[in-house]
One Martini backbone bead per residue (centre of mass of N, CA, C, O) as a GRO file, in nm:
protein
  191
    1UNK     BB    1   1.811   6.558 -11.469
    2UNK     BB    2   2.027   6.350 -11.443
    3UNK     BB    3   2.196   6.074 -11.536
    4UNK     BB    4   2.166   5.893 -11.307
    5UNK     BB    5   1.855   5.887 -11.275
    6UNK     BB    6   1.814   5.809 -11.546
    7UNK     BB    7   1.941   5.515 -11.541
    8UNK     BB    8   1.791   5.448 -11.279
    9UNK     BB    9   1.540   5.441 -11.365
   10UNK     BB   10   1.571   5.274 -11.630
   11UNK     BB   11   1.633   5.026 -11.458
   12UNK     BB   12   1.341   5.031 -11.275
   13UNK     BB   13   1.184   4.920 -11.541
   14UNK     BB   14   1.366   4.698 -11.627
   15UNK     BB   15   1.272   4.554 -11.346
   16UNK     BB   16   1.009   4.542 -11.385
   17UNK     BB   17   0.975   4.429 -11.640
   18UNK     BB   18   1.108   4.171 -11.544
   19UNK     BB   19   0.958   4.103 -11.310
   20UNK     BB   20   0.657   4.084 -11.530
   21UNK     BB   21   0.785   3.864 -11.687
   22UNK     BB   22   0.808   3.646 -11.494
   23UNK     BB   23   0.533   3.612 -11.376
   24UNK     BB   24   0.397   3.583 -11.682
   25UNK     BB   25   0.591   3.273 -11.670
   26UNK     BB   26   0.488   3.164 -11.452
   27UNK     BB   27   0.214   3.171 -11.485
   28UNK     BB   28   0.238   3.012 -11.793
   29UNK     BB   29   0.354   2.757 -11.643
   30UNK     BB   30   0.116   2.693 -11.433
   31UNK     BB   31  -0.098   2.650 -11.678
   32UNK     BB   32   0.041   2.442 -11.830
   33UNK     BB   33   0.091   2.244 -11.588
   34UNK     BB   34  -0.216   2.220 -11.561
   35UNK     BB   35  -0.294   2.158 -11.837
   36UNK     BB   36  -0.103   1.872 -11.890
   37UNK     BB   37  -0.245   1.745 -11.604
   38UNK     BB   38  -0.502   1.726 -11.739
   39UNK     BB   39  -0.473   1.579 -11.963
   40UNK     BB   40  -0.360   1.373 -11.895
   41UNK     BB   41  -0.550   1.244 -11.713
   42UNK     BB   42  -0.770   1.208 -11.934
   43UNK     BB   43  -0.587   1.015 -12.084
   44UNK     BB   44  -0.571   0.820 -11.813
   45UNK     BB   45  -0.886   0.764 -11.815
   46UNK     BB   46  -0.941   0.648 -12.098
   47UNK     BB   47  -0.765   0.452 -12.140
   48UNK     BB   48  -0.899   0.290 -11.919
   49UNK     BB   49  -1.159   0.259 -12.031
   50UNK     BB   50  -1.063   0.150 -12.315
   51UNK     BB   51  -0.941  -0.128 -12.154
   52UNK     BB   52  -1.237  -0.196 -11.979
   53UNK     BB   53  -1.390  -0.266 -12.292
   54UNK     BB   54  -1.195  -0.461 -12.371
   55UNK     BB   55  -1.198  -0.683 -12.160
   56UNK     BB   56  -1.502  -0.686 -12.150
   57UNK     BB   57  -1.520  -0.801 -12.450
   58UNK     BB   58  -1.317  -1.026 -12.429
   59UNK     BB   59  -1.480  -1.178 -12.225
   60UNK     BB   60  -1.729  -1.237 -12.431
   61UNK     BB   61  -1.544  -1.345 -12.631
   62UNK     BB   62  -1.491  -1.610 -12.438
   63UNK     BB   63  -1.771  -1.699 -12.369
   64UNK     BB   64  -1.860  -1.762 -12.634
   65UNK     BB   65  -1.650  -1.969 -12.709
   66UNK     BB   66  -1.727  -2.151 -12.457
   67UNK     BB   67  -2.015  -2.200 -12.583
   68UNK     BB   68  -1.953  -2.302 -12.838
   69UNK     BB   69  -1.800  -2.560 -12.752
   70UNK     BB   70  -1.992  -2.673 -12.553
   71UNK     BB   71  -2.220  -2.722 -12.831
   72UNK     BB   72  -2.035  -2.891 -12.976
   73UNK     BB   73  -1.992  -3.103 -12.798
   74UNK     BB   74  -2.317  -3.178 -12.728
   75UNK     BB   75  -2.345  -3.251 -13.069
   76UNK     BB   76  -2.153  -3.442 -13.090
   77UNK     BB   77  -2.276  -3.651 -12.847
   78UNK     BB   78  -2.570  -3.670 -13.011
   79UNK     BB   79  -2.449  -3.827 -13.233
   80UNK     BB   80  -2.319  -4.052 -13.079
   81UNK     BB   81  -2.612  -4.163 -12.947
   82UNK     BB   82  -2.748  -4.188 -13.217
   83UNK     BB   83  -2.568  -4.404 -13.332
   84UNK     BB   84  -2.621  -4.560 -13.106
   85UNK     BB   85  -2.893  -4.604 -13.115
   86UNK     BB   86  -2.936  -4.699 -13.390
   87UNK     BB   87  -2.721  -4.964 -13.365
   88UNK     BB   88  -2.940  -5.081 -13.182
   89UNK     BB   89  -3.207  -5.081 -13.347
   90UNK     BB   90  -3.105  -5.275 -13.534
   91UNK     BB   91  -3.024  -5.509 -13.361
   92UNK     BB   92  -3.313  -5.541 -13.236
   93UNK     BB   93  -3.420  -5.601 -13.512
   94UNK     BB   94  -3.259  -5.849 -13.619
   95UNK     BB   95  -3.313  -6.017 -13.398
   96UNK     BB   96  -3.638  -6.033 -13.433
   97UNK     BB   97  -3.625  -6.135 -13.700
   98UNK     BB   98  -3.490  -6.426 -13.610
   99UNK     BB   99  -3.755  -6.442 -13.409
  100UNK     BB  100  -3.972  -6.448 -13.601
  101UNK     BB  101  -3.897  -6.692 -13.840
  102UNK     BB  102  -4.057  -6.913 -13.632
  103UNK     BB  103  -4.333  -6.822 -13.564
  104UNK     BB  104  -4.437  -6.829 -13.866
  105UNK     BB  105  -4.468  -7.125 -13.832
  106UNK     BB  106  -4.649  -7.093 -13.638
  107UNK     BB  107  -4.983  -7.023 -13.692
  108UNK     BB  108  -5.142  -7.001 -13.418
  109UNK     BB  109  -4.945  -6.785 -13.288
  110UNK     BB  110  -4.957  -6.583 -13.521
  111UNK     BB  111  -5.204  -6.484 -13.529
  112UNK     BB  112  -5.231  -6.388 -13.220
  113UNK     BB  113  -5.001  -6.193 -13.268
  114UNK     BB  114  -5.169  -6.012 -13.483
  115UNK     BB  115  -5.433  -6.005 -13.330
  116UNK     BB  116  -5.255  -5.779 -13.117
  117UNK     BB  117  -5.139  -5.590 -13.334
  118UNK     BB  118  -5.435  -5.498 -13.409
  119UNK     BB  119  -5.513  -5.362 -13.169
  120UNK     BB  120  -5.255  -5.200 -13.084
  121UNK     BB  121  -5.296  -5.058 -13.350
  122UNK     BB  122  -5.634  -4.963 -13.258
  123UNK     BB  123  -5.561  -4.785 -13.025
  124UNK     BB  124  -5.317  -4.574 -13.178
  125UNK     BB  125  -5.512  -4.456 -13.370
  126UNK     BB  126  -5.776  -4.430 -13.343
  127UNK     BB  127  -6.008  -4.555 -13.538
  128UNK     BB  128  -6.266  -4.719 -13.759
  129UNK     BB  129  -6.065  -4.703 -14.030
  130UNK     BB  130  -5.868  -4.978 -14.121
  131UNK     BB  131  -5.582  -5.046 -14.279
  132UNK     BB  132  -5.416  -5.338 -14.363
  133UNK     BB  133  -5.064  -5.456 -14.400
  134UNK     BB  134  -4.955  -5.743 -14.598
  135UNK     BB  135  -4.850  -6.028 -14.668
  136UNK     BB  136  -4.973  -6.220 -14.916
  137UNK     BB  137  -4.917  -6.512 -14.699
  138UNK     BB  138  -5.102  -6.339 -14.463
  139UNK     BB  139  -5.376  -6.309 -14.505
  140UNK     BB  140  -5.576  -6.513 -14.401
  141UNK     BB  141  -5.422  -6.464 -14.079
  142UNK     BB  142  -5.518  -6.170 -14.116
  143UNK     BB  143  -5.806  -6.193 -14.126
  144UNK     BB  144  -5.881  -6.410 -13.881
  145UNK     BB  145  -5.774  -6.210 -13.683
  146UNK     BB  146  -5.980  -5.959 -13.756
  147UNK     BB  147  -6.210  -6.082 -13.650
  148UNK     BB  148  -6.067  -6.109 -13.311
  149UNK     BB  149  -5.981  -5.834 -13.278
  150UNK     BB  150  -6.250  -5.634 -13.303
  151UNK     BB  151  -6.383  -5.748 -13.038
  152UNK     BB  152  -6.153  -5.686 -12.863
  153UNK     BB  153  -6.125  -5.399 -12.900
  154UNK     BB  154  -6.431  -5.280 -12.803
  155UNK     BB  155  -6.359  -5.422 -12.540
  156UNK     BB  156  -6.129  -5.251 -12.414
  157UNK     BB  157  -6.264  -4.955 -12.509
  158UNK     BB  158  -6.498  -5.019 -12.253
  159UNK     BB  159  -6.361  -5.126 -12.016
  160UNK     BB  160  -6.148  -4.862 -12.017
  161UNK     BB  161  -6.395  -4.600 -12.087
  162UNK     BB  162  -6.717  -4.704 -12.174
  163UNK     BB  163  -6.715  -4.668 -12.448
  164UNK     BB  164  -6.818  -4.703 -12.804
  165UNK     BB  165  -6.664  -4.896 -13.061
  166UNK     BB  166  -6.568  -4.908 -13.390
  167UNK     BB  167  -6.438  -5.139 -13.690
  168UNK     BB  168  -6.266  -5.096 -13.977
  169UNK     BB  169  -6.155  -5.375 -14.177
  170UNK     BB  170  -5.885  -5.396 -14.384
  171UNK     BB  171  -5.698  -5.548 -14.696
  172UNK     BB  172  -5.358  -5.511 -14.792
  173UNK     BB  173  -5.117  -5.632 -15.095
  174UNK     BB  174  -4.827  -5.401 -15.098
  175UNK     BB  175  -4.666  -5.660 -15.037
  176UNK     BB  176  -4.422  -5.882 -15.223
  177UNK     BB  177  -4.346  -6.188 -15.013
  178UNK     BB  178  -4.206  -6.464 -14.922
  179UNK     BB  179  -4.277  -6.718 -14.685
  180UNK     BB  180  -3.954  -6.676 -14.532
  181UNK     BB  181  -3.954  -6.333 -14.552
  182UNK     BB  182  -3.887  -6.059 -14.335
  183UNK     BB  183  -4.006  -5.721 -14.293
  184UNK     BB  184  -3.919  -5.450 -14.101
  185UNK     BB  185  -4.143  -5.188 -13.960
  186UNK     BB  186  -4.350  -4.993 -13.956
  187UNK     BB  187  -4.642  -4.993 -13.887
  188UNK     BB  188  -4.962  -5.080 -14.127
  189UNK     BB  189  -5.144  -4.885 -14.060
  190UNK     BB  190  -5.438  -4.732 -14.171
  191UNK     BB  191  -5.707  -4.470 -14.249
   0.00000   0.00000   0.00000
């Protein structure tokens, strides 16, 4: 063989190794850029997950802020009736007070309506042993009552039932008020 055969044939080798360095360059540039373009995709699938994840949380944590805000409110609210209502049962009571401080005034009058609240009383709380608790200066007129109530309490609650109902009716002066001052509270009948 011959210095040009020799040549030729090295130039030939070295075009395939060249030409197999190619291919190889070409492969690996085609993997890469496959692996690059599955990774981006994977990172641009996951961002959008957690970006889907975050924008869910903040929609929770917004409406979690309005249901907090309107529970607020409605608590405002109902404080607000409450005043308004406390406010208006005082005024209630005032007016009452002044309203029954003539009434007491007429005895008969006045024992009627105890009469009556000693019924309603014993109606309500449906007991057969009740004290009554009353102003010292109201005994006497709570007594009478008591007398002319047991009876009426008996009659509504067979006309009303049909059942005999019994009541053991006792008086207490652990109010001491003069005369002329009314006191309102809730009624005052004990078991």
């Amino acid at each position: 063989m011959n210095e040009d055969d020799k040549n030729k044939r090295i130039a030939q080798m070295c075009n395939f190794i060249i030409q197999e360095a190619k291919e190889k360059v070409n492969e690996i540039k085609l993997k890469t850029d496959n692996d690059f373009a599955l990774e981006k995709q994977m990172m641009v699938h996951n961002a959008k997950l957690k970006m889907q994840q975050d924008f869910k949380q903040m929609e929770k944590d917004i409406e979690t802020q309005k249901r907090i805000v309107k529970a607020k409110a409605e608590g405002s609210n109902r404080v607000k009736l409450m005043n308004e209502r406390e406010l208006l049962i005082q005024s209630v009571k005032d007016e009452a007070i002044v309203a029954l401080l003539p009434a007491t005034s007429d005895k008969k009058k006045y024992q009627e309506v105890l009469k009556q609240l000693i019924i309603q009383g014993l109606v309500k709380i449906n007991e057969s042993n009740v004290q009554i608790l009353c102003r010292e200066c109201d005994v006497p007129l709570v007594k009478s009552a008591m007398i002319e109530a047991s009876p009426g309490y008996i009659k509504l609650i067979k006309e009303a039932t049909g059942a005999t109902a019994t009541c053991n009716l006792t008086v207490s002066t652990a109010i001491n008020s003069s005369n002329n001052s009314i006191s309102c509270s809730y009624p005052n009948l004990y078991t």
